[in-house]
XYZ file of C-alpha atoms in Angstrom:
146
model
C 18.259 -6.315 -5.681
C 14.461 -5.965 -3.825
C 12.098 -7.813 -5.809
C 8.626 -6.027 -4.671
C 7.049 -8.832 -6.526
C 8.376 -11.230 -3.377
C 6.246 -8.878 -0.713
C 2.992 -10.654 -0.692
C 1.104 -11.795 0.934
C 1.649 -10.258 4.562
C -0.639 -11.363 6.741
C -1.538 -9.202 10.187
C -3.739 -9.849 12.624
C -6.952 -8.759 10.838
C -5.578 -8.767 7.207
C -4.380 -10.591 4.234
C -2.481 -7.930 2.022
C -2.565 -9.215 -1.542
C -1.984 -8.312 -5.389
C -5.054 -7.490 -7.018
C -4.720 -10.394 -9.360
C -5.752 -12.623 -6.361
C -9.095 -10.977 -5.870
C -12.216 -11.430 -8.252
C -12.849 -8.968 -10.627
C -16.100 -8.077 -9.309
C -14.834 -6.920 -5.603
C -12.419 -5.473 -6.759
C -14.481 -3.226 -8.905
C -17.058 -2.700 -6.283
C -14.273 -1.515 -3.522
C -12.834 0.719 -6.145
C -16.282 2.066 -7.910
C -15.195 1.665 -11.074
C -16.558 -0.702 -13.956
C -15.803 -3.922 -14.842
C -13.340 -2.521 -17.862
C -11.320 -0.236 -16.204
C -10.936 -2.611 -13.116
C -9.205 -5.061 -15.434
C -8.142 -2.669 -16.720
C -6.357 -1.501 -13.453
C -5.486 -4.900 -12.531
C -3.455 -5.749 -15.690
C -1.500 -2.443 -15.204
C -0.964 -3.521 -11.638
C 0.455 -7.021 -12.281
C 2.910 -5.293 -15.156
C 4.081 -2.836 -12.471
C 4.791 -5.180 -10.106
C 6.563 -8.012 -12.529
C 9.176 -4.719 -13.767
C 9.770 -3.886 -10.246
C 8.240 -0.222 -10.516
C 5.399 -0.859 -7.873
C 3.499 -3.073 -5.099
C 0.055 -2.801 -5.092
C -2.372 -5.162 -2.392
C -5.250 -5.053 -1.954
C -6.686 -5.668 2.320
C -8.714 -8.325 2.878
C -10.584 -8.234 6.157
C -9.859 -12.014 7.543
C -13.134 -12.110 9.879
C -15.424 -11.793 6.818
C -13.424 -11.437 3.639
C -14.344 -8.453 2.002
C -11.717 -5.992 0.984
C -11.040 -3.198 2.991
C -8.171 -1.006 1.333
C -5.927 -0.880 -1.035
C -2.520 0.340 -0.397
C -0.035 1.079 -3.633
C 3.554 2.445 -3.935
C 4.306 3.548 -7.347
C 7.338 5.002 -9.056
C 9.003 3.214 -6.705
C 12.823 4.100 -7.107
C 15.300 2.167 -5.037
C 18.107 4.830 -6.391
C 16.740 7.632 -4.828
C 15.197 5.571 -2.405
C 11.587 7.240 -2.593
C 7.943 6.101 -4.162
C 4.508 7.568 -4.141
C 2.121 6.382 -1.854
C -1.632 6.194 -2.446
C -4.313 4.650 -0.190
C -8.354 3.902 -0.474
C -9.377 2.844 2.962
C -12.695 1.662 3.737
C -14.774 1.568 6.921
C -12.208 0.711 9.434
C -11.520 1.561 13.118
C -8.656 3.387 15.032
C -6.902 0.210 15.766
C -7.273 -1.450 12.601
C -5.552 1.753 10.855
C -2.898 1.776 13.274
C -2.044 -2.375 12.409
C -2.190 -0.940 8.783
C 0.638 1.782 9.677
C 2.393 -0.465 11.732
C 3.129 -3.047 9.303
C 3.530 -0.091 6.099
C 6.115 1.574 8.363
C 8.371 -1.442 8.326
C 7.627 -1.994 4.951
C 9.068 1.484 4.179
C 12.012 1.714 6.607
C 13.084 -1.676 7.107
C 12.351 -3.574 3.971
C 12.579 -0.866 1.350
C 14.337 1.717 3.622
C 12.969 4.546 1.243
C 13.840 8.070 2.899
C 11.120 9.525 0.726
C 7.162 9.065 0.018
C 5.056 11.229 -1.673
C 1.577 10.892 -1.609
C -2.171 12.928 -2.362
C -3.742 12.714 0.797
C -3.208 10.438 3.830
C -5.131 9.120 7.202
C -3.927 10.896 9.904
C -3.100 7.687 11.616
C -0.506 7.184 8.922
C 0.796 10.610 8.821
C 1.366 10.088 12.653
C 3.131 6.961 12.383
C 5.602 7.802 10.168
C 6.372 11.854 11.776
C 6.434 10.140 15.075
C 9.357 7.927 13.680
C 12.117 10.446 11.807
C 10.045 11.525 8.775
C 9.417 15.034 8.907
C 6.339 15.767 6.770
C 6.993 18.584 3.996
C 3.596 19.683 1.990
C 3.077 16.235 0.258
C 6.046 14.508 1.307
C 7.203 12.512 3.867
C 11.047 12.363 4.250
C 13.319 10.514 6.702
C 15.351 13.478 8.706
């Protein structure tokens, strides 16, 4: 069985992708404007997810000057239906540093976790592309493998 505790970190050419337990509390809670409570909040509820296999969550770390840069989460993940919801906070990045993010979360997806479905809010269009240029077809909020 996947462990989604065993995916971290990646490392890409500009990031470090890693659990939010690895981070101080105080970044953390400035990249995701909330207070210090909820962010440990958030974090604690993050680790448990991850340790009973229902989610990965990382948090980007830029490697040039170490700040965080996203955070990228799949929750519900179910491995019997082979689907999980996607959700993404992306800060200030360029067109090529949003494509290495959808490079490396497309193999995530289809090779490692070879979900057919994601759901998600919202996306970056650089995402969206990735994935409907590869066999998902997009439907409302949900991208599924055709």
């Amino acid at each position: 069985m996947i462990k989604l505790k065993s995916y971290r970190p990646f490392i890409t050419k500009n990031f470090i992708w890693e659990f939010p337990t690895h981070f101080k509390l105080k970044e953390v809670s400035e990249f995701i404007d909330e207070d210090i409570p909820r962010t440990t909040e958030y974090i604690s509820n993050a680790a448990k997810e991850i340790m009973h296999n229902k989610s990965v969550i990382w948090l980007l770390k830029n490697k040039e000057n170490n700040k965080i840069v996203a955070l990228i989460s799949f929750t519900s993940v179910n491995f019997i239906k082979k689907s999980a919801k996607l959700q993404m906070i992306l800060g200030d990045l360029t067109s090529t540093e949003k494509k290495e993010i959808a490079d490396r979360l497309f193999i995530f997806v289809d090779e490692q976790l070879e979900l057919n479905t994601i759901h998600f809010d919202r996306l970056d269009e650089t995402i969206l592309k990735k994935f409907t240029l590869n066999e998902y077809n997009m439907n409302k909020q949900e991208l599924k493998r055709s």
